[in-house]
Coordinates of C-alpha atoms and ligand atoms in Angstrom, one line a residue:
X1298 CA 173.1 76.7 81.6
X1299 CA 169.9 75.2 79.9
X1300 CA 167.7 77.6 81.4
X1301 CA 169.8 80.3 80.3
X1302 CA 169.8 79.3 76.7
X1303 CA 166.0 78.6 76.6
X1304 CA 165.6 82.5 77.9
X1305 CA 168.2 83.4 75.1
X1306 CA 166.3 81.6 72.7
X1307 CA 162.9 83.2 74.1
X1308 CA 164.3 86.7 73.8
X1309 CA 165.4 86.3 70.2
X1310 CA 162.1 85.0 69.2
X1311 CA 160.3 87.9 71.0
X1312 CA 162.6 90.2 69.5
X1313 CA 161.8 88.6 65.9
X1314 CA 158.1 88.7 66.3
X1315 CA 158.2 92.1 68.0
X1316 CA 160.5 93.7 65.1
X1317 CA 158.9 91.6 62.5
X1318 CA 157.5 93.9 59.8
X1319 CA 153.7 94.0 59.5
X1320 CA 152.2 92.6 56.2
X1321 CA 149.1 92.0 54.5
X1322 CA 148.3 88.4 53.8
X1323 CA 144.7 88.7 52.6
X1324 CA 141.6 91.0 52.3
X1325 CA 138.3 90.0 52.3
X1326 CA 136.0 90.3 50.1
X1327 CA 138.6 89.3 47.7
X1328 CA 137.2 91.9 45.1
X1329 CA 134.2 94.2 45.0
X1330 CA 132.1 95.9 42.2
X1331 CA 131.1 99.3 41.1
X1332 CA 127.5 99.8 40.5
X1333 CA 126.2 97.9 43.3
X1334 CA 123.0 99.4 45.0
X1335 CA 124.5 99.5 48.5
X1336 CA 127.7 101.9 47.9
X1337 CA 129.2 100.7 51.3
X1338 CA 131.8 97.7 51.5
X1339 CA 133.9 96.9 54.6
X1340 CA 137.3 95.0 53.7
X1341 CA 138.8 92.9 56.5
X1342 CA 142.4 93.5 56.2
X1343 CA 144.6 90.5 57.8
X1344 CA 148.2 89.8 58.5
X1345 CA 151.0 89.9 61.1
X1346 CA 150.5 93.5 62.5
X1347 CA 148.1 94.8 59.8
X1348 CA 145.9 96.3 62.5
X1349 CA 148.9 98.7 63.5
X1350 CA 149.1 100.4 60.2
X1351 CA 147.6 103.7 59.4
X1352 CA 145.6 103.1 56.1
X1353 CA 144.7 105.6 53.2
X1354 CA 142.9 104.7 49.7
X1355 CA 143.4 107.3 46.8
X1356 CA 141.0 106.2 44.0
X1357 CA 138.5 108.4 42.1
X1358 CA 135.2 108.0 43.8
X1359 CA 136.1 105.8 46.6
X1360 CA 136.2 107.2 50.0
X1361 CA 137.7 105.4 53.0
X1362 CA 135.2 106.4 55.8
X1363 CA 136.3 104.8 58.7
X1364 CA 138.9 102.3 59.9
X1365 CA 138.3 100.0 63.0
X1366 CA 141.0 98.3 65.0
X1367 CA 140.2 95.3 67.4
X1368 CA 141.8 93.6 70.3
X1369 CA 143.6 91.4 67.6
X1370 CA 146.5 93.5 66.3
X1371 CA 146.6 91.3 62.7
X1372 CA 143.4 92.9 61.8
X1373 CA 141.9 96.1 60.5
X1374 CA 138.6 96.6 59.2
X1375 CA 138.3 99.4 56.4
X1376 CA 134.9 100.9 55.5
X1377 CA 134.8 102.2 51.8
X1378 CA 131.9 104.2 50.1
X1379 CA 132.1 103.8 46.4
X1380 CA 130.3 106.5 44.5
X1381 CA 128.1 105.9 41.6
X1382 CA 130.8 107.7 39.3
X1383 CA 133.6 105.2 40.3
X1384 CA 134.9 103.5 37.5
X1385 CA 136.0 99.8 37.6
X1386 CA 139.8 99.4 38.3
X1387 CA 142.5 98.8 40.8
X1388 CA 142.6 100.7 43.7
X1389 CA 145.8 100.8 45.8
X1390 CA 145.3 100.5 49.8
X1391 CA 148.3 102.0 51.5
X1392 CA 149.2 101.3 55.2
X1393 CA 151.7 103.0 57.1
X1394 CA 153.5 102.6 60.5
X1395 CA 156.6 104.1 61.7
X1396 CA 158.9 103.8 58.7
X1397 CA 157.0 101.0 56.9
X1398 CA 154.8 101.6 54.1
X1399 CA 152.9 98.9 52.4
X1400 CA 150.4 98.9 49.5
X1401 CA 148.1 96.3 48.0
X1402 CA 146.3 96.2 44.9
X1403 CA 142.3 95.8 45.3
X1404 CA 140.0 94.9 42.3
X1405 CA 136.9 97.2 41.7
X1406 CA 135.1 95.0 38.8
X1407 CA 132.8 95.9 36.6
X1408 CA 129.4 93.6 37.1
X1409 CA 128.8 91.2 34.7
X1410 CA 125.6 90.7 32.7
X1411 CA 124.9 87.4 33.6
X1412 CA 121.3 87.3 35.1
X1413 CA 121.5 86.9 39.1
X1414 CA 119.4 86.8 41.8
X1415 CA 116.5 85.7 39.4
X1416 CA 114.8 83.5 42.0
X1417 CA 112.9 80.2 42.0
X1418 CA 109.3 79.9 42.1
X1419 CA 106.4 77.2 42.5
X1420 CA 107.0 76.6 38.6
X1421 CA 110.7 75.3 39.3
X1422 CA 111.8 71.6 40.2
X1423 CA 114.8 71.9 42.5
X1424 CA 117.1 68.9 42.3
X1425 CA 119.3 68.5 45.5
X1426 CA 122.9 67.1 44.6
X1427 CA 125.6 66.1 47.3
X1428 CA 128.6 66.7 44.6
X1429 CA 131.0 64.5 46.0
X1430 CA 128.6 61.6 45.3
X1431 CA 126.9 62.1 42.3
X1432 CA 129.4 62.0 39.4
X1433 CA 133.2 62.4 39.0
X1434 CA 134.0 64.1 35.9
X1435 CA 137.6 65.0 36.5
X1436 CA 139.7 62.0 38.5
X1437 CA 142.6 64.5 38.5
X1438 CA 141.1 66.7 41.2
X1439 CA 139.8 63.8 43.6
X1440 CA 142.7 64.9 46.2
X1441 CA 145.5 67.2 46.6
X1442 CA 148.6 66.5 48.3
X1443 CA 148.7 70.0 49.7
X1444 CA 145.1 69.8 51.4
X1445 CA 144.6 68.7 55.3
X1446 CA 143.0 65.4 54.2
X1447 CA 144.7 63.8 51.2
X1448 CA 142.5 61.0 51.0
X1449 CA 139.6 59.9 48.5
X1450 CA 138.5 56.3 48.4
X1451 CA 135.0 55.4 47.1
X1452 CA 135.2 51.9 49.4
X1453 CA 135.0 54.3 52.5
X1454 CA 131.4 55.9 52.7
X1455 CA 133.0 58.5 55.4
X1456 CA 136.0 59.5 52.7
X1457 CA 135.6 61.8 49.7
X1458 CA 134.5 59.8 46.6
X1459 CA 135.7 62.4 43.8
X1460 CA 132.4 63.9 42.4
X1461 CA 132.7 67.5 41.0
X1462 CA 131.3 70.0 39.0
X1463 CA 132.3 68.5 35.6
X1464 CA 130.5 65.2 36.6
X1465 CA 127.2 67.1 37.1
X1466 CA 127.8 69.0 34.0
X1467 CA 128.0 65.8 32.2
X1468 CA 124.5 64.9 33.1
X1469 CA 122.6 68.1 32.6
X1470 CA 120.7 66.6 29.7
X1471 CA 119.6 63.8 32.1
X1472 CA 118.3 66.4 34.6
X1473 CA 116.5 68.2 32.0
X1474 CA 114.5 65.4 30.5
X1475 CA 113.5 64.5 34.1
X1476 CA 112.0 68.0 34.5
X1477 CA 114.5 69.8 36.7
X1478 CA 114.6 73.2 36.5
X1479 CA 117.1 74.3 39.2
X1480 CA 120.2 72.7 40.9
X1481 CA 120.7 72.9 44.5
X1482 CA 124.4 71.8 45.4
X1483 CA 125.2 71.0 49.5
X1484 CA 127.9 73.6 50.1
X1485 CA 130.7 74.1 47.7
X1486 CA 132.8 76.2 49.7
X1487 CA 136.1 74.7 50.5
X1488 CA 136.1 72.1 53.5
X1489 CA 140.2 72.0 53.7
X1490 CA 139.9 70.2 57.2
X1491 CA 141.4 67.2 58.9
X1492 CA 139.5 64.0 59.1
X1493 CA 137.1 64.1 62.1
X1494 CA 136.1 61.4 64.4
X1495 CA 132.3 60.7 64.1
X1496 CA 132.6 57.6 66.5
X1497 CA 135.2 55.4 68.0
X1498 CA 136.3 53.7 64.8
X1499 CA 135.2 56.2 62.2
X1500 CA 136.9 59.0 60.5
X1501 CA 134.8 61.3 58.5
X1502 CA 135.9 64.0 55.7
X1503 CA 133.9 67.0 55.2
X1504 CA 132.8 65.5 52.0
X1505 CA 129.4 67.1 52.3
X1506 CA 130.6 70.5 52.2
X1507 CA 129.1 71.9 55.8
X1508 CA 132.5 72.7 57.4
X1509 CA 134.0 75.7 55.8
X1510 CA 137.5 76.5 56.2
X1511 CA 137.6 79.5 53.7
X1512 CA 134.7 81.4 52.8
X1513 CA 136.3 82.9 49.6
X1514 CA 137.5 79.5 48.3
X1515 CA 135.4 77.0 46.5
X1516 CA 136.5 73.8 47.1
X1517 CA 139.4 72.6 44.5
X1518 CA 138.1 69.0 44.8
X1519 CA 134.8 70.1 43.1
X1520 CA 136.5 72.4 40.6
X1521 CA 137.6 75.5 42.6
X1522 CA 136.4 79.1 41.9
X1523 CA 136.8 79.2 38.4
X1524 CA 135.4 75.8 37.9
X1525 CA 132.2 76.8 39.7
X1526 CA 131.9 80.2 37.4
X1527 CA 132.1 78.0 34.1
X1528 CA 129.5 75.6 36.0
X1529 CA 127.1 78.2 36.9
X1530 CA 127.4 79.8 33.0
X1531 CA 126.8 76.1 31.8
X1532 CA 123.6 75.7 34.2
X1533 CA 122.0 79.0 33.1
X1534 CA 122.9 78.3 29.3
X1535 CA 120.7 75.4 29.7
X1536 CA 117.7 77.5 31.3
X1537 CA 118.3 76.1 34.9
X1538 CA 118.8 78.0 37.9
X1539 CA 121.4 77.6 40.8
X1540 CA 120.6 77.5 44.5
X1541 CA 123.8 77.8 46.9
X1542 CA 123.9 76.4 50.3
X1543 CA 124.7 78.8 52.9
X1544 CA 125.9 78.2 56.3
X1545 CA 126.0 81.3 58.6
X1546 CA 125.8 80.0 61.9
X1547 CA 129.1 78.0 62.2
X1548 CA 132.4 77.0 60.7
X1549 CA 135.0 74.3 61.0
X1550 CA 137.5 74.4 63.7
X1551 CA 139.9 74.2 60.8
X1552 CA 138.8 77.4 59.6
X1553 CA 141.8 79.8 59.1
X1554 CA 140.1 82.9 61.4
X1555 CA 139.2 80.2 64.0
X1556 CA 143.2 80.0 64.6
X1557 CA 143.4 83.5 64.9
X1558 CA 140.0 85.3 65.7
X1559 CA 139.6 88.8 64.6
X1560 CA 138.0 89.8 68.5
X1561 CA 137.6 88.1 71.5
X1562 CA 133.8 87.6 70.9
X1563 CA 133.9 86.4 67.3
X1564 CA 132.5 83.2 68.4
X1565 CA 129.7 82.2 71.2
X1566 CA 132.4 80.9 73.7
X1567 CA 131.1 79.1 76.9
X1568 CA 133.0 78.3 80.2
X1569 CA 132.8 74.3 79.1
X1570 CA 131.8 73.0 75.9
X1571 CA 127.9 73.5 75.4
X1572 CA 125.8 72.1 72.6
X1573 CA 122.8 73.5 71.3
X1574 CA 119.6 72.1 72.7
X1575 CA 118.1 72.0 69.0
X1576 CA 114.6 73.1 70.9
X1577 CA 113.4 75.5 68.8
X1578 CA 110.2 76.0 70.7
X1579 CA 112.4 78.1 73.3
X1580 CA 112.1 81.0 70.9
X1581 CA 108.5 81.4 70.5
X1582 CA 107.1 79.8 73.5
X1583 CA 105.3 82.7 75.4
X1584 CA 106.5 80.9 78.6
X1585 CA 110.0 80.4 77.3
X1586 CA 113.1 81.1 79.6
X1587 CA 115.8 83.2 78.5
X1588 CA 118.4 80.4 79.1
X1589 CA 116.6 78.0 77.1
X1590 CA 116.9 80.5 74.3
X1591 CA 120.4 81.2 74.7
X1592 CA 121.5 77.6 74.6
X1593 CA 119.2 76.9 71.3
X1594 CA 121.0 80.1 69.5
X1595 CA 124.6 80.2 71.2
X1596 CA 125.3 76.6 71.6
X1597 CA 127.6 74.8 69.2
X1598 CA 126.3 72.3 66.6
X1599 CA 128.8 70.1 67.3
X1600 CA 132.1 70.4 69.3
X1601 CA 134.1 71.0 66.2
X1602 CA 131.9 73.6 64.6
X1603 CA 132.3 77.0 66.5
X1604 CA 129.4 78.8 66.8
X1605 CA 129.6 82.4 65.3
X1606 CA 128.5 85.4 67.3
X1607 CA 126.4 87.2 64.8
X1608 CA 125.8 90.2 67.1
X1609 CA 129.5 91.2 66.6
X1610 CA 128.8 94.0 63.8
X1611 CA 132.0 93.3 62.1
X1612 CA 131.6 89.4 61.8
X1613 CA 127.6 90.4 60.6
X1614 CA 129.3 92.6 57.9
X1615 CA 131.7 89.6 56.6
X1616 CA 129.0 87.2 56.4
X1617 CA 126.4 89.4 54.8
X1618 CA 129.1 90.7 52.2
X1619 CA 130.2 87.2 51.6
X1620 CA 126.7 86.4 50.5
X1621 CA 126.3 89.1 48.2
X1622 CA 130.0 88.5 46.8
X1623 CA 129.0 84.9 46.1
X1624 CA 125.6 85.5 44.5
X1625 CA 127.5 88.4 42.0
X1626 CA 130.5 86.2 41.5
X1627 CA 128.6 83.0 40.8
X1628 CA 125.2 84.3 39.3
X1629 CA 123.2 82.6 42.0
X1630 CA 119.6 82.6 41.7
X1631 CA 118.7 81.5 45.2
X1632 CA 120.1 80.6 48.9
X1633 CA 119.3 77.6 50.8
X1634 CA 120.3 78.5 54.6
X1635 CA 121.4 75.7 56.6
X1636 CA 120.6 75.4 60.4
X1637 CA 118.3 78.5 60.2
X1638 CA 116.9 78.1 63.6
X1639 CA 120.2 78.3 65.2
X1640 CA 121.3 81.5 64.0
X1641 CA 120.9 85.0 65.7
X1642 CA 117.5 86.0 63.9
X1643 CA 118.0 89.6 64.1
X1644 CA 121.2 89.0 62.2
X1645 CA 119.5 86.8 59.6
X1646 CA 116.8 89.6 59.0
X1647 CA 119.5 92.2 58.3
X1648 CA 121.4 89.7 56.0
X1649 CA 118.1 88.4 54.0
X1650 CA 117.3 92.3 53.7
X1651 CA 120.6 93.2 52.2
X1652 CA 120.3 90.3 49.6
X1653 CA 116.8 91.3 48.8
X1654 CA 117.8 95.0 48.5
X1655 CA 120.3 94.1 46.2
X1656 CA 118.6 91.2 44.2
X1657 CA 114.8 92.1 44.9
X1658 CA 113.6 88.7 42.8
X1659 CA 116.1 86.4 44.9
X1660 CA 114.6 83.4 46.7
X1661 CA 115.8 82.6 50.1
X1662 CA 114.5 79.5 52.1
X1663 CA 115.7 78.2 55.4
X1664 CA 116.4 74.8 57.2
X1665 CA 114.4 74.9 60.2
X1666 CA 113.7 71.5 61.2
X1667 CA 110.1 72.5 63.1
X1668 CA 107.5 69.6 63.4
X1669 CA 104.4 72.1 63.5
X1670 CA 103.2 74.9 60.8
X1671 CA 103.0 76.9 63.8
X1672 CA 106.7 76.1 64.9
X1673 CA 108.1 76.5 61.4
X1674 CA 106.4 79.9 61.0
X1675 CA 108.4 81.6 63.3
X1676 CA 111.3 81.2 60.7
X1677 CA 109.6 82.4 57.7
X1678 CA 107.6 85.3 56.8
X1679 CA 104.2 84.8 58.7
X1680 CA 100.8 85.9 59.8
X1681 CA 101.2 85.1 63.4
X1682 CA 101.3 88.0 66.3
X1683 CA 105.0 86.9 67.4
X1684 CA 107.0 89.7 69.1
X1685 CA 109.8 88.9 66.5
X1686 CA 109.0 89.1 62.9
X1687 CA 111.2 87.0 60.4
X1688 CA 111.6 88.3 57.2
X1689 CA 112.8 85.2 55.4
X1690 CA 110.7 84.7 52.2
X1691 CA 110.7 80.6 52.4
X1692 CA 111.4 77.6 54.2
X1693 CA 111.8 73.7 53.6
X1694 CA 108.7 72.6 54.6
X1695 CA 109.3 69.9 57.3
X1696 CA 105.6 69.6 58.5
X1697 CA 104.2 68.8 55.2
X1698 CA 107.2 66.4 54.4
X1699 CA 106.5 64.5 57.5
X1700 CA 102.8 64.7 56.8
X1701 CA 103.3 62.8 53.4
X1702 CA 105.4 60.4 54.9
X1703 CA 102.6 59.7 57.5
X1704 CA 100.1 59.6 54.9
X1705 CA 101.7 56.8 53.2
X1706 CA 103.1 54.8 56.4
X1707 CA 99.9 55.1 58.9
X1708 CA 96.5 53.7 58.5
X1709 CA 93.9 56.1 57.5
X1710 CA 92.0 57.4 61.0
X1711 CA 90.5 60.7 62.6
X1712 CA 94.2 62.3 62.9
X1713 CA 96.2 59.4 61.2
X1714 CA 97.3 58.6 57.6
X1715 CA 96.2 61.1 54.7
X1716 CA 94.3 62.8 57.5
X1717 CA 97.8 64.4 58.4
X1718 CA 98.5 65.5 54.9
X1719 CA 94.9 67.4 54.9
X1720 CA 95.2 68.9 58.4
X1721 CA 98.8 70.3 58.0
X1722 CA 97.9 72.1 54.9
X1723 CA 94.7 73.3 56.5
X1724 CA 97.3 75.3 58.6
X1725 CA 98.8 77.1 55.8
X1726 CA 97.1 80.3 57.2
X1727 CA 100.4 80.5 59.6
X1728 CA 102.6 81.4 56.7
X1729 CA 102.5 85.0 54.9
X1730 CA 103.1 82.9 51.3
X1731 CA 102.6 79.0 51.1
X1732 CA 103.9 79.1 47.7
X1733 CA 107.1 80.1 48.6
X1734 CA 107.5 77.1 50.9
X1735 CA 109.8 74.4 49.7
X1736 CA 108.6 71.0 49.5
X1737 CA 110.4 67.5 49.6
X1738 CA 109.8 63.7 50.3
X1739 CA 113.5 63.4 51.5
X1740 CA 116.8 64.9 51.7
X1741 CA 120.5 64.2 52.6
X1742 CA 120.0 64.3 56.6
X1743 CA 116.9 61.9 56.3
X1744 CA 116.2 58.2 55.7
X1745 CA 115.7 57.9 52.0
X1746 CA 112.0 58.0 50.8
X1747 CA 111.8 54.5 49.1
X1748 CA 112.8 52.9 52.4
X1749 CA 110.5 54.8 54.4
X1750 CA 107.6 53.6 52.6
X1751 CA 108.9 50.2 52.5
X1752 CA 109.9 49.9 49.0
X1753 CA 106.0 49.8 48.2
X1754 CA 105.9 51.2 44.3
X1755 CA 102.1 52.2 44.6
X1756 CA 103.2 54.4 47.6
X1757 CA 106.1 55.6 45.6
X1758 CA 103.9 57.2 43.4
X1759 CA 101.3 58.5 45.3
X1760 CA 103.6 60.7 47.1
X1761 CA 105.2 61.9 44.2
X1762 CA 101.9 62.9 42.7
X1763 CA 101.4 64.8 46.1
X1764 CA 104.7 66.6 46.1
X1765 CA 104.3 67.6 42.1
X1766 CA 100.7 68.7 42.3
X1767 CA 100.4 70.5 45.4
X1768 CA 101.1 74.1 46.5
X1769 CA 104.9 75.5 47.1
X1770 CA 108.3 74.8 45.4
X1771 CA 108.9 71.1 44.9
X1772 CA 112.6 69.9 45.6
X1773 CA 114.1 66.3 44.6
X1774 CA 116.8 64.7 46.4
X1775 CA 119.2 63.1 43.6
X1776 CA 118.5 59.2 43.1
X1777 CA 114.9 58.9 44.2
X1778 CA 113.9 59.0 40.6
X1779 CA 115.9 55.5 40.2
X1780 CA 114.6 54.1 43.5
X1781 CA 117.8 54.8 45.5
X1782 CA 116.9 53.6 49.0
X1783 CA 118.4 53.4 52.4
X1784 CA 118.1 54.2 56.1
X1785 CA 120.5 56.2 57.9
X1786 CA 121.9 53.1 59.7
X1787 CA 124.5 53.4 61.1
X1788 CA 125.0 57.0 59.8
X1789 CA 124.0 59.7 57.1
X1790 CA 126.6 58.4 54.5
X1791 CA 124.1 55.1 53.8
X1792 CA 121.7 57.9 52.6
X1793 CA 124.3 59.8 50.6
X1794 CA 125.6 56.6 48.2
X1795 CA 127.1 57.3 44.8
X1796 CA 124.8 57.6 41.8
X1797 CA 125.3 54.3 40.1
X1798 CA 127.1 55.2 36.6
X1799 CA 128.4 58.7 37.9
X1800 CA 132.0 57.0 38.6
X1801 CA 134.6 55.5 36.4
X1802 CA 134.3 51.8 36.5
X1803 CA 130.6 51.6 37.6
X1804 CA 128.8 48.4 36.3
X1805 CA 125.6 50.0 35.5
X1806 CA 125.0 53.5 34.3
X1807 CA 121.7 54.6 35.8
X1808 CA 121.8 58.0 33.7
X1809 CA 120.6 56.1 30.8
X1810 CA 117.5 54.1 30.1
X1811 CA 119.5 51.3 29.0
X1812 CA 121.3 50.9 32.4
X1813 CA 117.9 51.0 34.3
X1814 CA 115.9 48.3 35.3
X1815 CA 112.4 47.9 34.0
X1816 CA 110.9 49.5 37.6
X1817 CA 113.6 52.0 37.5
X1818 CA 112.6 53.2 34.2
X1819 CA 108.7 53.4 35.4
X1820 CA 109.8 55.5 38.4
X1821 CA 112.0 57.7 36.4
X1822 CA 109.2 58.0 33.6
X1823 CA 106.5 58.9 36.3
X1824 CA 108.5 61.6 37.7
X1825 CA 109.3 62.9 34.3
X1826 CA 106.0 62.8 33.1
X1827 CA 104.4 64.7 36.2
X1828 CA 107.3 67.0 36.5
X1829 CA 106.9 68.1 32.9
X1830 CA 103.0 68.3 33.4
X1831 CA 103.6 70.4 36.2
X1832 CA 105.8 72.8 34.4
X1833 CA 103.6 73.5 31.6
X1834 CA 100.6 73.7 33.4
X1835 CA 100.2 77.3 35.5
X1836 CA 97.2 75.8 37.4
X1837 CA 99.6 73.4 39.1
X1838 CA 102.4 76.0 39.5
X1839 CA 100.7 79.2 40.1
X1840 CA 96.8 78.2 40.6
X1841 CA 94.8 78.0 43.8
X1842 CA 94.5 74.8 45.9
X1843 CA 91.1 73.6 47.3
X1844 CA 91.2 70.3 49.4
X1845 CA 88.3 68.2 50.7
X1846 CA 88.3 66.5 54.0
X1847 CA 89.5 62.8 53.5
X1848 CA 86.7 60.1 53.7
X1849 CA 87.6 56.3 54.1
X1850 CA 91.2 57.1 53.2
X1851 CA 90.4 58.9 49.9
X1852 CA 91.8 62.2 49.7
X1853 CA 90.7 64.6 46.9
X1854 CA 92.0 68.1 46.2
X1855 CA 91.8 70.5 43.3
X1856 CA 94.3 72.9 41.7
X1857 CA 92.6 75.7 39.3
X1858 CA 93.1 78.9 37.8
X1859 CA 90.9 81.0 35.3
X1860 CA 91.8 78.5 32.5
X1861 CA 92.3 75.0 33.7
X1862 CA 91.2 72.8 36.7
X1863 CA 93.2 69.6 38.0
X1864 CA 91.7 67.2 40.3
X1865 CA 94.0 65.0 42.3
X1866 CA 92.2 61.7 43.6
X1867 CA 94.4 59.4 45.9
X1868 CA 93.1 56.3 47.5
X1869 CA 95.4 55.5 50.3
X1870 CA 93.5 52.1 51.3
X1871 CA 94.9 48.8 49.8
X1872 CA 91.5 47.8 48.2
X1873 CA 89.4 49.3 45.3
X1874 CA 87.1 51.9 46.6
X1875 CA 84.3 53.8 45.0
X1876 CA 84.0 57.7 45.4
X1877 CA 80.7 59.5 44.6
X1878 CA 81.9 63.2 43.1
X1879 CA 78.7 65.0 44.0
X1880 CA 80.5 66.3 47.1
X1881 CA 83.0 68.2 44.9
X1882 CA 80.4 70.0 42.8
X1883 CA 81.8 73.5 43.8
X1884 CA 84.9 72.8 41.8
X1885 CA 83.4 70.2 39.2
X1886 CA 80.9 72.7 37.9
X1887 CA 81.0 72.9 34.4
X1888 CA 83.2 70.1 33.6
X1889 CA 81.9 66.4 32.9
X1890 CA 84.9 64.6 31.5
X1891 CA 88.6 64.4 32.8
X1892 CA 91.7 63.1 31.0
X1893 CA 94.0 60.9 33.5
X1894 CA 97.4 62.4 32.4
X1895 CA 99.7 59.5 33.3
X1896 CA 97.7 57.0 31.3
X1897 CA 95.8 59.2 28.7
X1898 CA 92.6 57.5 29.6
X1899 CA 89.2 59.5 29.4
X1900 CA 86.9 59.3 32.2
X1901 CA 83.2 60.6 33.4
X1902 CA 83.8 62.5 36.5
X1903 CA 80.1 63.0 37.2
X1904 CA 79.6 59.0 37.6
X1905 CA 81.0 57.2 40.8
X1906 CA 84.5 56.7 40.5
X1907 CA 86.2 53.3 41.1
X1908 CA 89.7 53.9 42.3
X1909 CA 92.2 51.0 42.7
X1910 CA 93.9 50.5 46.1
X1911 CA 96.9 52.5 46.7
X1912 CA 96.6 54.6 43.7
X1913 CA 96.8 58.3 42.8
X1914 CA 95.2 60.1 39.6
X1915 CA 96.1 63.3 38.1
X1916 CA 92.9 64.4 36.3
X1917 CA 92.7 67.4 33.9
X1918 CA 88.9 68.3 33.8
X1919 CA 87.5 69.0 30.4
Ligands
CA999 CA1 136.9 64.4 41.0
CA1000 CA1 124.2 79.9 66.6

């Protein structure tokens, strides 16, 4: 009897499912525009049995050129061509099946006049913010009962803390004063996911933003789509630029399309869980094995971040269009591309080119944690005869970052200490354009700079001097200017602490000089002075670089153009040292004096210089 009733229930449910009318629940991209350079767009139409319908579109200047169906009946992909003559408006998408007809409106918007895709250059200073940890400007959006994770608790380093766009906007003046010209936020796309186990006794939220659950939603806890549009407007009104953090490689396992994949090959599936090897050498190694290449690219970043199969052309279009949609909707100036080396690199070339075609000045830079300039050059435009040619304009410069830290941590030697910095820059020939590399001292995935250099204030200033006077586009991790420190012990959360003063109830407001200690003010003022000097000095932000082989722990280089020469001198040793300057005649020719741009002191550069231990000078030659 029980079996019979189960069978009846099954038949009833099957009948209901089979007879359920098709419907359209969503269309991605959620809108498009007239007047784009590329007249094509492919719409992903999703809903129960949406793929069983026959589609038509009737709108002047818009033609439906192809409908693609997949092995999942809930999807249809519609290829549209939008003629230059098409006007903005609502077009009707009609699907017919049997005696069913359903229609959905789809908006073709007019492009706004907001500047977009304007790029970042070596004249910029990019400030990296983890929005949840910077400032809470709107306590009403800290958590939502309707979301998968309903918690927010500042006492727990693994949960959300409530930071948002409004909080950042409240402190744009602080950032402007520091000399910041561009903001890079860790991803702002919705991470509506359940808490994930990050260890036996720890549950972590996607507070950092890297676990996407819906590409077309900005996280409501940051301010949502409308909040991000307003944020972008306010940032641009202040003359700053906006860099978005992209993740093409993977999504959260709470993403809506992970639960109902459009095709069987939407993800890189393995017979049993296979993580990436993280060994990027396999890709450029002339002796590399295919098996190693496959596990690097198609292995999963973690067991809860499904790896996207970007070789599927429908998925490739989905990701590329999302990048263009975001650039257009939020007026983005540049993209930082997460986990670049794990992507299908042929797909990435297509994606980069599509963005560059639509926005020729946009800057794109990847995160490829390679240890050497040669290794990194594989993942950026390069001068090396690799069989594969990457078209990415820029990259985060991890070899230079590591070399700066080594220069500050190690004693001077043939290959150690500041020799490392000289040697890494000496290999710049591998990059097509070293000025487009994005430099840094630390970031949200690394031990904080101040801790790595052992809280040594002399070293602190020296590393900053190099970052802000050498080639490339400098980036800055929030809080380093007020000496925020920590190692990633026990986890990353330690290097992602809240900015003091950014949250209701904070004891000290370190956004103000009065809230900072004497040394914190000295640190802030040092960065401010150099960042603003760099901004105003073309020799530093677009001039040439000439470096001299370090001797006795002293490293000297010049930045110069037709109108100005800046000499940077760093004594990495602990004791005062003398430096005869006749070695530098080829750049000192025609100059006799210099002004130390930090102290304002005037010095004679043709005499022997006496440089105190652990000191860097920035000397503008006169
Ligand atoms: Ca908030
Ligand atoms: Ca991958």
